[in-house]
Amino acid sequence: MSAHGTPIPMTSHRVTGLSGTAEVPGDKSISHRSLILGAMAVGETRITGLLEGEDVLDTAKAMQAFGAEVTREEDGTWSVFGVGVGGFAEPDGVIDCGNSGTGVRLIMGAMATCPIAATFTGDASLNSRPMARITDPLALFGAQSHGRSGGRLPLTIIGAATPVPITYTTPVPSAQVKSAVLLAGLNAPGQTVVIEEEATRDHSERMLAGFGAEITTEHTNGGYKITLTGQPELKPQTIAVPRDPSSAAFPVCAALITEGSDVLVPGIGLNPTRAGLFTTLREMGADLTYENERTEGGEPVADLRAKFSPDLKGIEVPPARAASMIDEYPVLSVVAAFADGQTVMRGVKELRVKESDRIDAMATGLRACGVAVEDGEDWWIVTGLGHGNVPGGATCVSHLDHRIAMSFMVLGMGTTHPVSVDDGTPIATSFPIFEPLMANLGADLRRD
Ligand code: S3P
């Protein structure tokens, strides 16, 4: 099955000497939040650098359905006229969030404390993902939900007419859960508190503060305690979305595993809650440097320079780092195949409930390409073969998962035989310019 009806198989052939500059698109997490918070502010929010991938475009359509005016200007600037906290209108139709877990979960939070009902659906991948992790805390605010078994989509939420604020300890390390609770807390009177054991990406907290909400984070013995004061008037913002470290991961990793490569990936956000992959790659011996380090829009940013790294070593990735690189394990497993020794990844159960079961999807494809992978419920180990020794030569299944498709395309850039995926269409959800951008660096990607 494809994201868009007709699957497009793709093949990646071995290349050397990737070079040039890779200007990756805007950050997906920040793009969703810009549209949603813009829709909850009073007045016009202007956004440049928005990721125009399918996931984010679905969120833009959803914000229109809830009553915000969302337009794209010719120069690529997006304008959102918000309806204010608690001002969402009841949508006429079903809200289709496509492939996007972030989109649907954050929007469910944002509407759950408004006196309206909305029905949400998505593609086959999204409709199989767990939603009780969102509807459970939303019920505490007073919202009702009716979904399929296991709380899966399609699902209807009847928002709380008189919401009450809550204190909630997240049962899984998830910025989506934390953010859904905070967005719901915006329209509840008093203080909503979220406690998380491990720090997850903090874009919602930073952006809520930027929009004028009263929000604090305390580091306590039990973890991180985030306190939001409800019913603020959010002030519209001018937002320049930084480039996405999760997209930067693909050209960076491609350069590390291909002989003679030297690639610059400029303007990448290095927020510590997102940059775990780059730390890990450096520990493995990657020739990856940060140039021109600076602060932009309150976020640490640098230009990344990645060069061919023939002497990569397998390492044990600290489980405490998992949340800061949760989307990057698939492409890390590709780099691990070219390292010497084992790369051990533990504490990563969440990978099994992403757009696909990412441990299973990568392990199956890597094995088919001649790489030994062991796995258990919340761990996996890749035994690297060293540079020049990874066979490849298989067709891997992308399972409606953009990051799986792109990871296998990176794998094929360094393997002896080409690597194919059954369907490359999911790539458009987060990185619509992946093919031309990689081709521009010298990659040989072919649509079969
Ligand atoms: C995201 C959080 C992560 C991540 C997803 C984006 C976000 O999911 O995998 O791609 O923008 O909040 P979880 O919070 O469920 O781990």
Coordinates of C-alpha atoms and ligand atoms in Angstrom, one line a residue:
M1 CA 0.0 0.0 0.0
S2 CA 1.2 3.5 -0.7
A3 CA 0.7 6.8 1.0
H4 CA -0.9 8.1 -2.3
G5 CA -2.4 5.1 -4.0
T6 CA 0.4 4.2 -6.5
P7 CA 3.6 3.1 -4.8
I8 CA 6.8 4.4 -6.3
P9 CA 9.7 2.0 -5.9
M10 CA 13.1 3.6 -5.6
T11 CA 16.7 2.4 -5.8
S12 CA 19.9 3.9 -4.4
H13 CA 23.2 3.0 -6.1
R14 CA 26.6 3.2 -4.5
V15 CA 28.3 6.6 -4.9
T16 CA 31.5 8.4 -3.8
G17 CA 32.5 12.0 -3.3
L18 CA 29.2 13.5 -2.1
S19 CA 29.8 17.2 -2.0
G20 CA 28.2 20.6 -1.7
T21 CA 25.7 22.3 0.5
A22 CA 22.4 20.6 1.6
E23 CA 19.8 23.2 2.6
V24 CA 17.3 20.9 4.4
P25 CA 13.7 22.1 5.0
G26 CA 12.2 23.6 8.1
D27 CA 11.8 21.7 11.4
K28 CA 8.7 19.6 11.3
S29 CA 8.0 19.8 15.1
I30 CA 8.3 23.6 15.1
S31 CA 6.2 23.9 11.9
H32 CA 3.2 22.1 13.3
R33 CA 3.4 24.1 16.5
S34 CA 3.7 27.4 14.6
L35 CA 0.4 26.8 12.8
I36 CA -1.4 25.5 15.9
L37 CA -0.2 28.2 18.3
G38 CA -0.8 30.8 15.5
A39 CA -4.4 29.6 15.3
M40 CA -4.8 29.9 19.1
A41 CA -3.4 33.5 19.2
V42 CA -5.4 36.7 18.6
G43 CA -4.3 38.3 15.3
E44 CA -1.8 37.5 12.6
T45 CA 1.2 35.2 13.0
R46 CA 3.7 35.2 10.2
I47 CA 5.9 32.2 9.5
T48 CA 8.9 31.8 7.2
G49 CA 10.8 28.6 6.6
L50 CA 7.7 26.5 7.3
L51 CA 8.2 22.8 6.3
E52 CA 5.8 22.3 3.3
G53 CA 5.6 18.6 3.7
E54 CA 2.3 16.7 3.7
D55 CA 2.2 16.3 7.5
V56 CA 2.4 20.0 8.1
L57 CA 0.1 20.9 5.2
D58 CA -2.5 18.6 6.8
T59 CA -2.2 20.6 10.0
A60 CA -2.6 23.8 8.1
K61 CA -5.9 22.5 6.6
A62 CA -7.0 21.4 10.0
M63 CA -6.4 24.8 11.5
Q64 CA -8.6 26.3 8.7
A65 CA -11.3 23.7 9.6
F66 CA -11.2 24.9 13.2
G67 CA -11.8 28.5 12.0
A68 CA -8.3 30.1 11.6
E69 CA -7.4 31.9 8.4
V70 CA -4.3 30.2 7.0
T71 CA -2.7 31.4 3.7
R72 CA 0.5 31.0 1.9
E73 CA 2.0 34.1 0.2
E74 CA 3.9 34.0 -3.1
D75 CA 7.3 34.3 -1.4
G76 CA 6.6 31.3 0.8
T77 CA 5.6 33.2 4.0
W78 CA 2.6 31.7 5.8
S79 CA 0.1 33.9 7.5
V80 CA -2.2 32.6 10.3
F81 CA -5.1 34.7 11.7
G82 CA -5.8 33.0 15.0
V83 CA -9.2 32.7 16.7
G84 CA -7.8 33.0 20.3
V85 CA -7.5 30.4 23.1
G86 CA -10.9 28.6 23.4
G87 CA -12.1 30.1 20.1
F88 CA -12.0 27.0 17.8
A89 CA -15.1 26.5 15.7
E90 CA -16.6 23.1 15.2
P91 CA -15.3 21.6 11.9
D92 CA -17.9 20.7 9.2
G93 CA -16.1 17.6 8.2
V94 CA -13.7 14.9 9.4
I95 CA -10.1 16.1 10.2
D96 CA -7.7 14.0 8.1
C97 CA -4.2 14.2 9.5
G98 CA -2.7 11.9 6.9
N99 CA 0.5 10.2 8.3
S100 CA 1.1 12.7 11.1
G101 CA 1.1 11.6 14.7
T102 CA 2.4 14.9 15.8
G103 CA -0.4 16.8 13.9
V104 CA -3.3 14.7 15.2
R105 CA -2.1 14.4 18.8
L106 CA -1.4 18.1 19.2
I107 CA -4.6 19.2 17.5
M108 CA -6.7 16.8 19.7
G109 CA -5.1 18.5 22.7
A110 CA -5.8 22.0 21.4
M111 CA -9.5 21.3 20.7
A112 CA -10.3 19.1 23.8
T113 CA -11.0 22.0 26.1
C114 CA -13.3 23.8 23.6
P115 CA -17.1 23.1 23.6
I116 CA -17.0 21.4 20.2
A117 CA -16.8 18.0 18.7
A118 CA -14.4 16.8 16.0
T119 CA -13.7 13.5 14.3
F120 CA -10.1 12.6 13.4
T121 CA -8.7 10.1 10.9
G122 CA -5.5 9.4 9.0
D123 CA -3.8 6.9 6.7
A124 CA -3.3 3.2 7.5
S125 CA -0.2 3.9 9.5
L126 CA -1.7 6.7 11.6
N127 CA -4.9 4.7 12.1
S128 CA -2.9 1.9 13.7
R129 CA -1.1 4.0 16.2
P130 CA -1.9 4.3 19.9
M131 CA -4.1 7.3 20.8
A132 CA -5.1 6.4 24.4
R133 CA -1.9 8.0 25.5
I134 CA -3.6 11.3 24.4
T135 CA -7.3 10.6 25.2
D136 CA -6.5 9.4 28.7
P137 CA -5.2 12.8 29.9
L138 CA -7.7 14.7 27.9
A139 CA -10.5 12.8 29.8
L140 CA -9.1 14.3 33.0
F141 CA -9.8 17.8 31.6
G142 CA -13.4 16.6 31.0
A143 CA -13.2 15.7 27.3
Q144 CA -14.9 12.5 26.0
S145 CA -13.6 10.4 23.2
H146 CA -14.9 7.5 21.1
G147 CA -12.5 5.7 18.9
R148 CA -11.9 2.2 17.6
S149 CA -10.5 -0.6 19.7
G150 CA -7.4 0.3 21.5
G151 CA -8.4 4.0 21.2
R152 CA -7.3 4.1 17.6
L153 CA -8.4 6.5 14.9
P154 CA -10.9 7.2 13.5
L155 CA -11.8 8.8 16.7
T156 CA -14.2 11.5 17.9
I157 CA -13.5 14.0 20.7
I158 CA -16.2 15.9 22.4
G159 CA -14.4 18.8 24.0
A160 CA -15.0 19.8 27.7
A161 CA -17.5 22.7 28.0
T162 CA -16.2 23.5 31.5
P163 CA -12.6 22.1 31.5
V164 CA -10.7 21.7 34.8
P165 CA -6.9 22.0 34.9
I166 CA -4.9 18.8 35.6
T167 CA -1.6 17.6 36.9
Y168 CA -0.3 14.7 34.7
T169 CA 2.8 12.5 34.8
T170 CA 3.4 11.2 31.3
P171 CA 3.6 7.4 31.3
V172 CA 5.8 7.3 28.2
P173 CA 8.6 9.7 27.2
S174 CA 6.7 11.6 24.6
A175 CA 6.8 15.3 23.6
Q176 CA 3.5 14.7 21.8
V177 CA 1.7 13.7 25.0
K178 CA 3.3 16.5 26.9
S179 CA 2.3 19.0 24.2
A180 CA -1.3 17.7 23.9
V181 CA -1.7 18.2 27.7
L182 CA -0.2 21.7 27.6
L183 CA -2.3 22.8 24.6
A184 CA -5.5 21.5 26.3
G185 CA -4.3 23.3 29.5
L186 CA -4.3 26.6 27.6
N187 CA -8.1 26.8 27.8
A188 CA -8.5 25.4 31.4
P189 CA -8.6 27.9 34.3
G190 CA -5.7 27.7 36.8
Q191 CA -2.5 25.8 36.4
T192 CA -1.9 22.7 34.4
V193 CA 1.2 20.7 35.3
V194 CA 3.0 18.1 33.3
I195 CA 5.7 15.9 34.9
E196 CA 8.0 13.9 32.7
E197 CA 10.8 11.6 34.0
E198 CA 13.0 12.2 31.0
A199 CA 13.3 15.5 29.1
T200 CA 11.7 15.3 25.7
R201 CA 11.8 18.0 23.0
D202 CA 10.8 21.3 24.5
H203 CA 9.6 23.3 21.5
S204 CA 6.1 23.6 22.9
E205 CA 7.4 25.1 26.1
R206 CA 9.7 27.6 24.3
M207 CA 7.1 28.6 21.8
L208 CA 4.3 28.9 24.4
A209 CA 6.5 31.3 26.3
G210 CA 7.3 33.2 23.0
F211 CA 3.5 33.5 22.4
G212 CA 3.2 35.1 25.9
A213 CA 1.9 32.2 28.0
E214 CA 3.1 31.9 31.6
I215 CA 5.0 28.6 31.6
T216 CA 7.9 27.4 33.8
T217 CA 10.0 24.2 33.9
E218 CA 11.6 23.0 37.1
H219 CA 14.2 20.1 37.2
T220 CA 13.2 18.1 40.3
N221 CA 14.2 14.7 41.6
G222 CA 11.2 13.2 39.9
G223 CA 12.1 14.7 36.6
Y224 CA 10.9 17.8 34.8
K225 CA 7.9 19.7 36.1
I226 CA 6.2 22.0 33.6
T227 CA 3.6 24.4 34.9
L228 CA 1.3 26.4 32.6
T229 CA -1.1 29.1 33.6
G230 CA -4.4 28.7 31.7
Q231 CA -6.5 31.1 29.7
P232 CA -3.8 33.5 28.6
E233 CA -4.3 35.7 25.6
L234 CA -1.7 34.4 23.1
K235 CA 0.1 37.2 21.2
P236 CA 0.7 36.6 17.5
Q237 CA 4.4 36.1 16.6
T238 CA 6.8 36.4 13.7
I239 CA 8.5 33.0 13.4
A240 CA 11.5 31.9 11.4
V241 CA 11.4 28.1 11.5
P242 CA 15.0 26.7 11.8
R243 CA 16.1 23.8 9.6
D244 CA 15.2 20.3 10.8
P245 CA 18.0 18.3 12.5
S246 CA 16.0 15.1 11.8
S247 CA 16.2 15.9 8.1
A248 CA 19.8 17.0 8.3
A249 CA 20.6 13.5 9.6
F250 CA 20.2 12.0 6.1
P251 CA 22.8 14.0 4.2
V252 CA 25.1 13.9 7.2
C253 CA 25.0 10.1 7.5
A254 CA 25.2 9.7 3.7
A255 CA 28.5 11.7 3.8
L256 CA 30.0 9.7 6.6
I257 CA 29.6 6.4 4.8
T258 CA 30.6 7.3 1.3
E259 CA 34.3 7.6 0.3
G260 CA 35.6 11.1 -0.4
S261 CA 32.5 13.0 0.8
D262 CA 32.5 16.5 2.3
V263 CA 29.0 18.0 2.8
L264 CA 27.9 21.2 4.5
V265 CA 24.4 21.2 6.1
P266 CA 23.9 24.8 7.2
G267 CA 21.6 26.3 9.8
I268 CA 20.7 23.3 11.8
G269 CA 19.0 23.6 15.2
L270 CA 21.1 21.9 17.9
N271 CA 18.6 22.2 20.8
P272 CA 19.9 19.6 23.3
T273 CA 16.5 17.9 23.3
R274 CA 17.0 17.1 19.6
A275 CA 20.7 16.8 18.9
G276 CA 21.5 13.3 20.4
L277 CA 22.3 11.7 17.0
F278 CA 25.2 14.1 16.3
T279 CA 26.7 13.5 19.7
T280 CA 26.4 9.7 19.1
L281 CA 28.0 9.9 15.6
R282 CA 30.9 11.9 17.1
E283 CA 31.4 9.2 19.7
M284 CA 31.5 6.6 16.9
G285 CA 34.4 8.5 15.4
A286 CA 32.5 10.5 12.7
D287 CA 34.3 13.4 11.1
L288 CA 31.4 15.8 12.0
T289 CA 32.1 19.3 13.0
Y290 CA 29.9 22.3 14.0
E291 CA 30.9 25.5 12.2
N292 CA 29.7 29.0 12.8
E293 CA 27.9 28.1 16.1
R294 CA 25.3 30.8 17.0
T295 CA 21.9 31.4 18.6
E296 CA 18.9 32.1 16.3
G297 CA 15.4 32.7 17.7
G298 CA 16.5 31.5 21.1
E299 CA 17.7 28.1 19.7
P300 CA 21.4 27.0 19.4
V301 CA 22.2 26.7 15.7
A302 CA 25.3 25.6 13.7
D303 CA 26.4 24.6 10.2
L304 CA 27.2 20.9 10.2
R305 CA 30.2 19.7 8.1
A306 CA 30.2 15.9 7.6
K307 CA 33.1 14.1 5.9
F308 CA 33.7 10.5 4.9
S309 CA 34.7 8.6 8.1
P310 CA 36.3 5.3 7.3
D311 CA 37.1 4.3 10.9
L312 CA 33.6 4.4 12.6
K313 CA 33.3 2.2 15.7
G314 CA 30.2 0.7 17.1
I315 CA 29.2 2.0 20.6
E316 CA 26.6 1.5 23.3
V317 CA 24.1 4.5 22.9
P318 CA 23.2 5.7 26.4
P319 CA 19.4 5.0 26.9
A320 CA 19.1 8.4 28.6
R321 CA 19.8 9.9 25.2
A322 CA 17.0 8.1 23.4
A323 CA 14.4 10.9 23.6
S324 CA 16.8 13.4 22.0
M325 CA 17.4 11.2 19.0
I326 CA 14.2 9.1 18.8
D327 CA 13.5 9.8 15.1
E328 CA 17.2 9.2 14.2
Y329 CA 17.6 5.5 15.2
P330 CA 16.7 4.2 11.7
V331 CA 19.5 6.2 10.0
L332 CA 21.9 5.5 12.9
S333 CA 21.4 1.8 12.3
V334 CA 22.5 2.4 8.7
V335 CA 25.7 4.1 9.9
A336 CA 26.2 1.3 12.4
A337 CA 26.3 -1.2 9.6
F338 CA 29.4 0.5 8.2
A339 CA 31.1 0.7 11.6
D340 CA 33.4 -1.8 13.2
G341 CA 31.8 -3.7 16.0
Q342 CA 28.4 -3.7 17.6
T343 CA 26.2 -0.7 18.1
V344 CA 23.9 -1.3 21.0
M345 CA 20.6 0.7 21.3
R346 CA 18.5 0.1 24.4
G347 CA 15.5 1.8 26.0
V348 CA 13.9 2.4 22.7
K349 CA 10.5 0.8 23.0
E350 CA 8.8 3.9 21.6
L351 CA 10.4 3.0 18.2
R352 CA 7.9 0.2 17.9
V353 CA 4.9 2.6 17.8
K354 CA 6.2 5.3 15.4
E355 CA 4.9 5.6 11.7
S356 CA 5.9 1.9 11.6
D357 CA 7.6 -0.5 14.0
R358 CA 10.9 1.0 13.2
I359 CA 13.1 -1.7 14.9
D360 CA 11.3 -4.4 12.9
A361 CA 11.3 -2.4 9.6
M362 CA 15.1 -1.6 9.8
A363 CA 16.1 -5.0 11.2
T364 CA 14.3 -6.9 8.4
G365 CA 15.8 -4.7 5.7
L366 CA 19.3 -4.6 7.1
R367 CA 19.3 -8.4 7.4
A368 CA 18.1 -8.7 3.8
C369 CA 21.1 -6.5 2.9
G370 CA 23.6 -8.9 4.7
V371 CA 23.8 -7.1 8.1
A372 CA 23.4 -9.0 11.4
V373 CA 20.8 -7.4 13.7
E374 CA 19.4 -8.8 17.0
D375 CA 16.4 -7.3 18.6
G376 CA 14.1 -7.5 21.6
E377 CA 11.1 -5.5 22.8
D378 CA 13.0 -2.3 23.7
W379 CA 16.5 -2.9 22.3
W380 CA 18.4 -3.8 19.1
I381 CA 22.0 -4.5 18.2
V382 CA 23.6 -3.9 14.8
T383 CA 26.8 -5.8 14.1
G384 CA 28.8 -3.5 11.8
L385 CA 30.8 -4.9 8.9
G386 CA 33.1 -2.0 8.4
H387 CA 33.4 0.4 5.4
G388 CA 33.2 -1.3 2.0
N389 CA 31.9 -4.6 3.4
V390 CA 28.1 -4.1 3.5
P391 CA 26.6 -6.2 0.7
G392 CA 23.1 -4.5 0.1
G393 CA 21.3 -5.9 -2.9
A394 CA 17.7 -6.2 -1.5
T395 CA 14.4 -4.5 -1.8
C396 CA 13.2 -3.2 1.6
V397 CA 9.7 -2.3 2.7
S398 CA 9.1 1.3 3.8
H399 CA 5.8 0.6 5.6
L400 CA 4.3 4.1 4.9
D401 CA 7.2 5.5 6.9
H402 CA 9.3 8.4 5.5
R403 CA 12.3 7.8 7.7
I404 CA 12.5 4.1 6.9
A405 CA 12.4 4.9 3.1
M406 CA 15.1 7.6 3.4
S407 CA 17.3 5.4 5.7
F408 CA 17.4 2.6 3.1
M409 CA 18.2 5.1 0.4
V410 CA 21.2 6.3 2.4
L411 CA 22.2 2.6 3.0
G412 CA 22.4 2.0 -0.8
M413 CA 24.8 4.9 -1.2
G414 CA 27.5 2.9 0.6
T415 CA 26.6 -0.8 -0.1
T416 CA 28.3 -3.0 -2.8
H417 CA 25.0 -3.7 -4.5
P418 CA 22.1 -1.2 -4.9
V419 CA 19.3 -1.0 -2.2
S420 CA 15.7 -0.5 -3.2
V421 CA 12.5 0.4 -1.3
D422 CA 9.1 -0.8 -2.4
D423 CA 7.6 2.7 -2.0
G424 CA 9.3 6.1 -1.8
T425 CA 6.1 8.2 -1.7
P426 CA 6.1 8.5 2.2
I427 CA 9.2 10.7 1.9
A428 CA 7.0 13.6 0.9
T429 CA 5.5 13.7 4.4
S430 CA 8.6 15.3 6.0
F431 CA 11.3 15.9 3.3
P432 CA 9.6 16.7 0.0
I433 CA 12.9 17.8 -1.6
F434 CA 14.9 14.7 -0.5
E435 CA 15.5 13.4 -4.0
P436 CA 16.7 16.6 -5.7
L437 CA 18.7 17.6 -2.6
M438 CA 20.5 14.3 -2.4
A439 CA 21.0 14.2 -6.2
N440 CA 22.6 17.6 -6.1
L441 CA 25.2 16.3 -3.6
G442 CA 25.9 13.4 -6.1
A443 CA 23.6 10.6 -4.9
D444 CA 22.3 8.2 -7.5
L445 CA 18.6 7.7 -6.7
R446 CA 16.4 6.2 -9.3
R447 CA 12.6 5.8 -9.5
D448 CA 12.2 2.3 -10.9
Ligands
S3P1 C1 7.5 14.9 18.0 C2 7.7 14.0 19.0 C3 8.2 12.7 18.8 C4 8.8 12.4 17.4 C5 7.9 13.0 16.4 C6 7.7 14.5 16.6 C7 7.0 16.2 18.3 O1 7.2 11.8 19.1 O2 8.9 11.1 17.2 O3 8.4 12.8 15.1 O4 7.0 17.1 17.4 O5 6.5 16.5 19.4 P1 6.9 11.3 20.6 O6 6.6 12.5 21.4 O7 5.6 10.5 20.5 O8 8.1 10.5 21.0

